[in-house]
PDB file of C-alpha atoms in Angstrom:
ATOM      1  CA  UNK A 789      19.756 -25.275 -59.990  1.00  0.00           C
ATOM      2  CA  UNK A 790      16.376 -26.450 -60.858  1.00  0.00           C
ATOM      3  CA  UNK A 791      15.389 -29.909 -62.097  1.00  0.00           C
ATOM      4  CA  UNK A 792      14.888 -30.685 -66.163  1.00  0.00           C
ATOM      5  CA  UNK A 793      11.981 -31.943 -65.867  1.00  0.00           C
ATOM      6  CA  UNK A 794      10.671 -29.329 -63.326  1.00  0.00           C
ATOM      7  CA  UNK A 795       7.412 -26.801 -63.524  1.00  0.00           C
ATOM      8  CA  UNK A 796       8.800 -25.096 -60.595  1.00  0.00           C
ATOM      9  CA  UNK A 797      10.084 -21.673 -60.492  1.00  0.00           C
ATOM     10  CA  UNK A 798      12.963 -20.264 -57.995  1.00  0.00           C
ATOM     11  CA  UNK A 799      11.793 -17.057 -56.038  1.00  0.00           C
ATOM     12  CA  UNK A 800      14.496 -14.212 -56.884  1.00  0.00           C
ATOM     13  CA  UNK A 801      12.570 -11.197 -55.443  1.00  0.00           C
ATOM     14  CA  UNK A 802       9.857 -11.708 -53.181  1.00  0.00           C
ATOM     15  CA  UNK A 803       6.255  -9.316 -52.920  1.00  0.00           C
ATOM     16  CA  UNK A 804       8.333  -6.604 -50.548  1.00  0.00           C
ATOM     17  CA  UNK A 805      11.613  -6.968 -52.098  1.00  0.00           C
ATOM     18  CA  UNK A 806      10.162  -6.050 -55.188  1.00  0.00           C
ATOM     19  CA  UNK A 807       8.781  -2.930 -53.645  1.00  0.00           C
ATOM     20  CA  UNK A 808      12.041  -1.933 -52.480  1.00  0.00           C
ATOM     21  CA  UNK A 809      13.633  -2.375 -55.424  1.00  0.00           C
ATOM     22  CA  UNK A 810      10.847  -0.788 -57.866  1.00  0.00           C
ATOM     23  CA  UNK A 811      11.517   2.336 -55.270  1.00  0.00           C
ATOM     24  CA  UNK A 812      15.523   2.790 -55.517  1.00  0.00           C
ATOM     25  CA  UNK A 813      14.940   2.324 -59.037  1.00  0.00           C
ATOM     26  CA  UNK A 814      12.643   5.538 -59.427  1.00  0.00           C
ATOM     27  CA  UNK A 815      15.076   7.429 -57.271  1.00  0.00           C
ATOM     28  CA  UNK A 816      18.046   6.516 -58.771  1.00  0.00           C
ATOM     29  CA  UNK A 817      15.685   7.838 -62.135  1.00  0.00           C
ATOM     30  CA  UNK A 818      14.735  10.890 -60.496  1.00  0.00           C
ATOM     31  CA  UNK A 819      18.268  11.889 -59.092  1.00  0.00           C
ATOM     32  CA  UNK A 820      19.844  11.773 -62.409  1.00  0.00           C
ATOM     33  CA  UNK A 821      17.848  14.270 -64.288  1.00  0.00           C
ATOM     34  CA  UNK A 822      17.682  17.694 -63.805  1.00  0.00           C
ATOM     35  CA  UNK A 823      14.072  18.430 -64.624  1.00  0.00           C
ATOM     36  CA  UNK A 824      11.746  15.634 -63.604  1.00  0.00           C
ATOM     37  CA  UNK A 825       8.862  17.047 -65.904  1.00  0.00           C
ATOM     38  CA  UNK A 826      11.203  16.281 -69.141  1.00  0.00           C
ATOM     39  CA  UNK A 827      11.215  12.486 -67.919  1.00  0.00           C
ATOM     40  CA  UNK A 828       9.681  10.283 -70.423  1.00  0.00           C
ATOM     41  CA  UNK A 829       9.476   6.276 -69.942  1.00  0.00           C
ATOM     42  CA  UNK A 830       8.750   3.885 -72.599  1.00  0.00           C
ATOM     43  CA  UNK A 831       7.949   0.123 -71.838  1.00  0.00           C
ATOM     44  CA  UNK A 832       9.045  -2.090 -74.446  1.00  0.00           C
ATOM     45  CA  UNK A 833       6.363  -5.062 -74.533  1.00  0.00           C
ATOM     46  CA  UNK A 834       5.322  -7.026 -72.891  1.00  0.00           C
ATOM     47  CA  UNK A 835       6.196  -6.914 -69.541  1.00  0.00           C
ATOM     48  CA  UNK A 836       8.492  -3.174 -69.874  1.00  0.00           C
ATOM     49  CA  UNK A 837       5.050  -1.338 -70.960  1.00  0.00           C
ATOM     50  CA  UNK A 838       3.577  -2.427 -67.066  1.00  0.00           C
ATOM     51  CA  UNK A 839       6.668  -2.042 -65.380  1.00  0.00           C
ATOM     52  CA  UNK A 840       7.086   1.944 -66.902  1.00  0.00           C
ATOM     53  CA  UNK A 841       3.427   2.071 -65.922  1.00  0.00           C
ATOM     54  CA  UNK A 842       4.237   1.339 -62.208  1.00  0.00           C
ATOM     55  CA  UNK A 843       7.418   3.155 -61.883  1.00  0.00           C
ATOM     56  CA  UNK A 844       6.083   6.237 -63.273  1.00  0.00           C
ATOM     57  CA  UNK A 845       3.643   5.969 -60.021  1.00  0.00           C
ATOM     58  CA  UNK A 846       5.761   5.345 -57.697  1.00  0.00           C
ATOM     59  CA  UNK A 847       7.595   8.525 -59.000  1.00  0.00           C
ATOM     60  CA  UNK A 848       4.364  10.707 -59.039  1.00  0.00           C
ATOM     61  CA  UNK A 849       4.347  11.313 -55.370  1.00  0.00           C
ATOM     62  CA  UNK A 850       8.000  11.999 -55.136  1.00  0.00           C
ATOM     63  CA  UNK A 851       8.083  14.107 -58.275  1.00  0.00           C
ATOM     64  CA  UNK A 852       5.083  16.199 -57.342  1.00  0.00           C
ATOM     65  CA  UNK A 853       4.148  15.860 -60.653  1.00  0.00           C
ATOM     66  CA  UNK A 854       2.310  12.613 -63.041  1.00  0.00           C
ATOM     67  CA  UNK A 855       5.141  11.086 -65.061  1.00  0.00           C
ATOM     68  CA  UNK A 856       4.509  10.746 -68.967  1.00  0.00           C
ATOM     69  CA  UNK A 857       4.668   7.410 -70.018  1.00  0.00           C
ATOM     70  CA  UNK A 858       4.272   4.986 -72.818  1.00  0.00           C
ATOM     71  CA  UNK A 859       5.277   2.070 -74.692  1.00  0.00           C
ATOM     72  CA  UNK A 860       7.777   1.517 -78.445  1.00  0.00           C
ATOM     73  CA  UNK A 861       7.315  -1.941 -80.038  1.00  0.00           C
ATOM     74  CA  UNK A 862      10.648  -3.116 -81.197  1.00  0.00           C
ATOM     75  CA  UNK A 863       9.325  -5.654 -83.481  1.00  0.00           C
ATOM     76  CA  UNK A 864      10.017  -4.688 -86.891  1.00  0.00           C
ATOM     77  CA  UNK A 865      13.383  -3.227 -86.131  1.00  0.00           C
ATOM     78  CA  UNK A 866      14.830  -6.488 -84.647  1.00  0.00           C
ATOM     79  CA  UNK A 867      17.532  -8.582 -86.355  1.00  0.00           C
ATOM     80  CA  UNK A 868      16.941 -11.597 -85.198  1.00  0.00           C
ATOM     81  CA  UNK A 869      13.008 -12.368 -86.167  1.00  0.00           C
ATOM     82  CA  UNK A 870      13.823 -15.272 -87.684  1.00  0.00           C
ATOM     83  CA  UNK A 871      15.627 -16.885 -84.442  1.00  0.00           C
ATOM     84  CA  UNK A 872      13.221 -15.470 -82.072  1.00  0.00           C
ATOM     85  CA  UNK A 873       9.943 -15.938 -83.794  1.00  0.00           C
ATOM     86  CA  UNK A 874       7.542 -12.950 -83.619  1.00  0.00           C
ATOM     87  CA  UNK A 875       4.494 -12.259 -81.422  1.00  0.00           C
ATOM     88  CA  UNK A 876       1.509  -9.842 -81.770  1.00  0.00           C
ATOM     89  CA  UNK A 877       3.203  -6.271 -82.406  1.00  0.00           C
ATOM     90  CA  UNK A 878       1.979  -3.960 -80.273  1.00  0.00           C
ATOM     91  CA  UNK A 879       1.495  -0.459 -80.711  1.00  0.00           C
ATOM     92  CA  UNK A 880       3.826   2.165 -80.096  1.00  0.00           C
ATOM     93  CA  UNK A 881       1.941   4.942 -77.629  1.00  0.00           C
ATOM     94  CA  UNK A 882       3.604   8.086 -77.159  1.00  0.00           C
ATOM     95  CA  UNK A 883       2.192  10.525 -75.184  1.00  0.00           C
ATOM     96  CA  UNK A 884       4.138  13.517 -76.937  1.00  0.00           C
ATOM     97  CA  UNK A 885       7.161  14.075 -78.830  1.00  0.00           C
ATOM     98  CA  UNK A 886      10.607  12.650 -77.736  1.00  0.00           C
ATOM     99  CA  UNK A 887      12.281  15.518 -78.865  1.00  0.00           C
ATOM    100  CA  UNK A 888      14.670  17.241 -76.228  1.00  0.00           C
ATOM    101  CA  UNK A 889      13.420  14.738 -73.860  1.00  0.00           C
ATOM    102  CA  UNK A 890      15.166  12.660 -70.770  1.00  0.00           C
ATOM    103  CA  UNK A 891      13.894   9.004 -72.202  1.00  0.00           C
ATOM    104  CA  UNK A 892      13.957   5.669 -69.904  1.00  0.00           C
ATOM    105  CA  UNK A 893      13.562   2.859 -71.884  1.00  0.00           C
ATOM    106  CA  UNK A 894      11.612   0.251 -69.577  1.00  0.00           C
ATOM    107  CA  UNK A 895      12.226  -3.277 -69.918  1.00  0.00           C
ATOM    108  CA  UNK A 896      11.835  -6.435 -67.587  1.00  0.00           C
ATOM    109  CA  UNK A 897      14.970  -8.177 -68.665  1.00  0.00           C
ATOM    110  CA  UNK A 898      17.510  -7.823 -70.711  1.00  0.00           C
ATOM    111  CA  UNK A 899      19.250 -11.173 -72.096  1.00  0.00           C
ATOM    112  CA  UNK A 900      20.753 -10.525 -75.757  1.00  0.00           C
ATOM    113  CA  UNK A 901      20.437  -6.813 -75.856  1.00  0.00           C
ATOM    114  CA  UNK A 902      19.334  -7.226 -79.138  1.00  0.00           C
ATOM    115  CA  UNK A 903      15.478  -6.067 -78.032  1.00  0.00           C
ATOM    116  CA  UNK A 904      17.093  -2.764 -76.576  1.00  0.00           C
ATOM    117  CA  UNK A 905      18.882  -2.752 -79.672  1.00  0.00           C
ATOM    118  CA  UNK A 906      15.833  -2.690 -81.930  1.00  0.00           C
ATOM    119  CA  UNK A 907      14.367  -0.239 -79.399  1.00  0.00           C
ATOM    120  CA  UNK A 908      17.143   2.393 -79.517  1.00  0.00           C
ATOM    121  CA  UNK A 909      16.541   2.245 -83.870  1.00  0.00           C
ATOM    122  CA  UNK A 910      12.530   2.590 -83.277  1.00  0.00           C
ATOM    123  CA  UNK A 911      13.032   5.334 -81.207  1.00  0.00           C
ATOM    124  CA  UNK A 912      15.241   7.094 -83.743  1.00  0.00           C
ATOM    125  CA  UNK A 913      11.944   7.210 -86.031  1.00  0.00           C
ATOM    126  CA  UNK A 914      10.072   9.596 -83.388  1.00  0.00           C
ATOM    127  CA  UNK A 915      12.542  11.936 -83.115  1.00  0.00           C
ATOM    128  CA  UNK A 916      15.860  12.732 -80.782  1.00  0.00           C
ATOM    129  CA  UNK A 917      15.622  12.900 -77.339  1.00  0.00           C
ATOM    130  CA  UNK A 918      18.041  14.555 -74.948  1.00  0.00           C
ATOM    131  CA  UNK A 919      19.238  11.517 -73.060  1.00  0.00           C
ATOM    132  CA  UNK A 920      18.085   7.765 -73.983  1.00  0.00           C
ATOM    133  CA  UNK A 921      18.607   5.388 -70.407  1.00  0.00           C
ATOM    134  CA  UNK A 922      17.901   1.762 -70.178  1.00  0.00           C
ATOM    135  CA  UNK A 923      16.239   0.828 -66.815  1.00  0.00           C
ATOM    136  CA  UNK A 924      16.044  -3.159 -66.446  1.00  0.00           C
ATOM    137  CA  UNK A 925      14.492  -4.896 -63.209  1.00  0.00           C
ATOM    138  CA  UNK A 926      16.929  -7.985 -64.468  1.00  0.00           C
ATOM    139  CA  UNK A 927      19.942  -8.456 -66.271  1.00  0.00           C
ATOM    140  CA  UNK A 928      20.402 -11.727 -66.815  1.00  0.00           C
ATOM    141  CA  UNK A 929      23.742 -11.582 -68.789  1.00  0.00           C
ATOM    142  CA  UNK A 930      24.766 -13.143 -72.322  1.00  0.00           C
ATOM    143  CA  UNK A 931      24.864 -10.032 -74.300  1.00  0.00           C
ATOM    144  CA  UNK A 932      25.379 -10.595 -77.910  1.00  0.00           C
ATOM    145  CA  UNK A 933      25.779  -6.467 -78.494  1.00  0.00           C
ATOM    146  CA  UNK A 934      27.328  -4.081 -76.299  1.00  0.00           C
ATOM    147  CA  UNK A 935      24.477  -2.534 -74.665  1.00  0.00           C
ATOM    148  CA  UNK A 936      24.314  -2.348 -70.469  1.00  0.00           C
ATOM    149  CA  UNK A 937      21.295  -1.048 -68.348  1.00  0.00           C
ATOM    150  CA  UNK A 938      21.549   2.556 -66.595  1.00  0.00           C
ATOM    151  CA  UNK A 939      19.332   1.211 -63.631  1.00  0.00           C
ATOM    152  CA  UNK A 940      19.485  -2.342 -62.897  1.00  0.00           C
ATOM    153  CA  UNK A 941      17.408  -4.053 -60.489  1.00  0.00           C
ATOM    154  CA  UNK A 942      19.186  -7.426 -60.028  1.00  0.00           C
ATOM    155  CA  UNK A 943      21.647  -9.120 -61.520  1.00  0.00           C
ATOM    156  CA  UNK A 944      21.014 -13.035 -62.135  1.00  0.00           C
ATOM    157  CA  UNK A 945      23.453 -14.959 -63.731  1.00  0.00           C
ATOM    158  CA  UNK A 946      21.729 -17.684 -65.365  1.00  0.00           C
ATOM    159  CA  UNK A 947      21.660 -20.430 -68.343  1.00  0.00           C
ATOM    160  CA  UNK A 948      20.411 -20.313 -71.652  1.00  0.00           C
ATOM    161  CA  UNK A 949      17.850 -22.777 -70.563  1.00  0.00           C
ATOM    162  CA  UNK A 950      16.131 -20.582 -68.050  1.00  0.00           C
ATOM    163  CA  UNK A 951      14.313 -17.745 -68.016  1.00  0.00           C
ATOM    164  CA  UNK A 952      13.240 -15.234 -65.372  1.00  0.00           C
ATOM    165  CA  UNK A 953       9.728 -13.942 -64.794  1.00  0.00           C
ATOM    166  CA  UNK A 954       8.765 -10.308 -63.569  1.00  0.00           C
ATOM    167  CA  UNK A 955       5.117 -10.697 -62.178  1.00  0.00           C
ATOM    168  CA  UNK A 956       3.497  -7.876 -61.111  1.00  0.00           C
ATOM    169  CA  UNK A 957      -0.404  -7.712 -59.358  1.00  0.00           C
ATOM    170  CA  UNK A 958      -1.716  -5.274 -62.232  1.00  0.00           C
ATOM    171  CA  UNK A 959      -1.199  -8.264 -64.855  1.00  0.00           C
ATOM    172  CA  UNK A 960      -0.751 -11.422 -62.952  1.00  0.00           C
ATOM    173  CA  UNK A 961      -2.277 -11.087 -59.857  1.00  0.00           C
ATOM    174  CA  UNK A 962       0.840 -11.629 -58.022  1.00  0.00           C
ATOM    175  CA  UNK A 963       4.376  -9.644 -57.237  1.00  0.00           C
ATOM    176  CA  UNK A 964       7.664 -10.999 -57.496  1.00  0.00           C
ATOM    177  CA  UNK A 965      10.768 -11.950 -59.715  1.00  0.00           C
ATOM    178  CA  UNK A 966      11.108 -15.732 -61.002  1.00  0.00           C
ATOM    179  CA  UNK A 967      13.881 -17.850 -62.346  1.00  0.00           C
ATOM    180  CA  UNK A 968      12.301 -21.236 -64.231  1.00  0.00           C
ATOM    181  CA  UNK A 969      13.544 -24.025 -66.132  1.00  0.00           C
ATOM    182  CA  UNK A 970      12.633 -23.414 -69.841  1.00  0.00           C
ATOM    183  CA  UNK A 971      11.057 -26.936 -71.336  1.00  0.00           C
TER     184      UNK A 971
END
């Protein structure tokens, strides 16, 4: 448990563990499709659109092949604006259509399941894929809908009052997964 009144963060996965995990993840993505070129990922922002970036490389060797990728904003399909608060949509990059294609929704955590909720409706809008999967580096639990992750990194139980951090060197300069005290 970490103080109230604490800046400190708990590590959950270190620099290496990280590594290992980002790798099982891609080949637990890779060993449940049948054609690795019809694999599409999507980040959902902020923190999905980078990790969907660095899975899709850590595929591309294994693959033989560059993985598409790209990113859905969620925003204006969520429910629960109004609780959350909104920050800067971002925009939705597709590489090509989603039609008739194996789709891994990227995110860094799920809580709620009401962003993966609002992503599964956005998606809807481009078109209908073959196969939508959720990949998650954390689920943190509380699920307000009934939505689970395909591919799960680690599973942290934690409190309302915390949140977990996925850093990663692209973006922060630093690799790891955090647990902190929210203020």
């Amino acid at each position: 448990m970490i103080d109230k009144g604490s800046d400190e963060r708990v590590e959950i996965l270190s620099e290496q563990e990280l590594g290992r995990t980002l790798s099982r993840l891609a080949s637990q993505v890779l060993e449940s499709v049948s054609d690795s070129r019809e694999l599409l990922f999507l980040g959902i922002p902020t923190r999905g659109v980078h990790l969907s970036r660095v899975l899709a490389k850590e595929l591309e060797p294994i693959a033989g092949h560059s993985i598409d990728q790209g990113s859905l904003d969620p925003t204006f399909h969520r429910d629960d604006l109004g609780r959350v608060g909104t920050r800067m949509v971002q925009p939705t990059d597709l590489p090509n259509s989603v039609e008739g294609r194996e789709v891994v929704l990227v995110d860094d955590v799920i809580f709620t399941g009401r962003t993966v909720r609002a992503a599964l409706e956005a998606l809807q809008a481009w078109g209908r894929p073959q196969r939508v999967m959720l990949l998650v580096m954390v689920d943190r639990g509380h699920r307000e809908v009934p939505i689970q992750p395909d591919f799960c990194g680690r599973k942290v139980p934690t409190r309302r009052t915390e949140s977990i951090e996925l850093r990663l060197s692209d973006v922060d300069g630093e690799e790891g997964v955090y647990l902190r005290q929210l203020p």
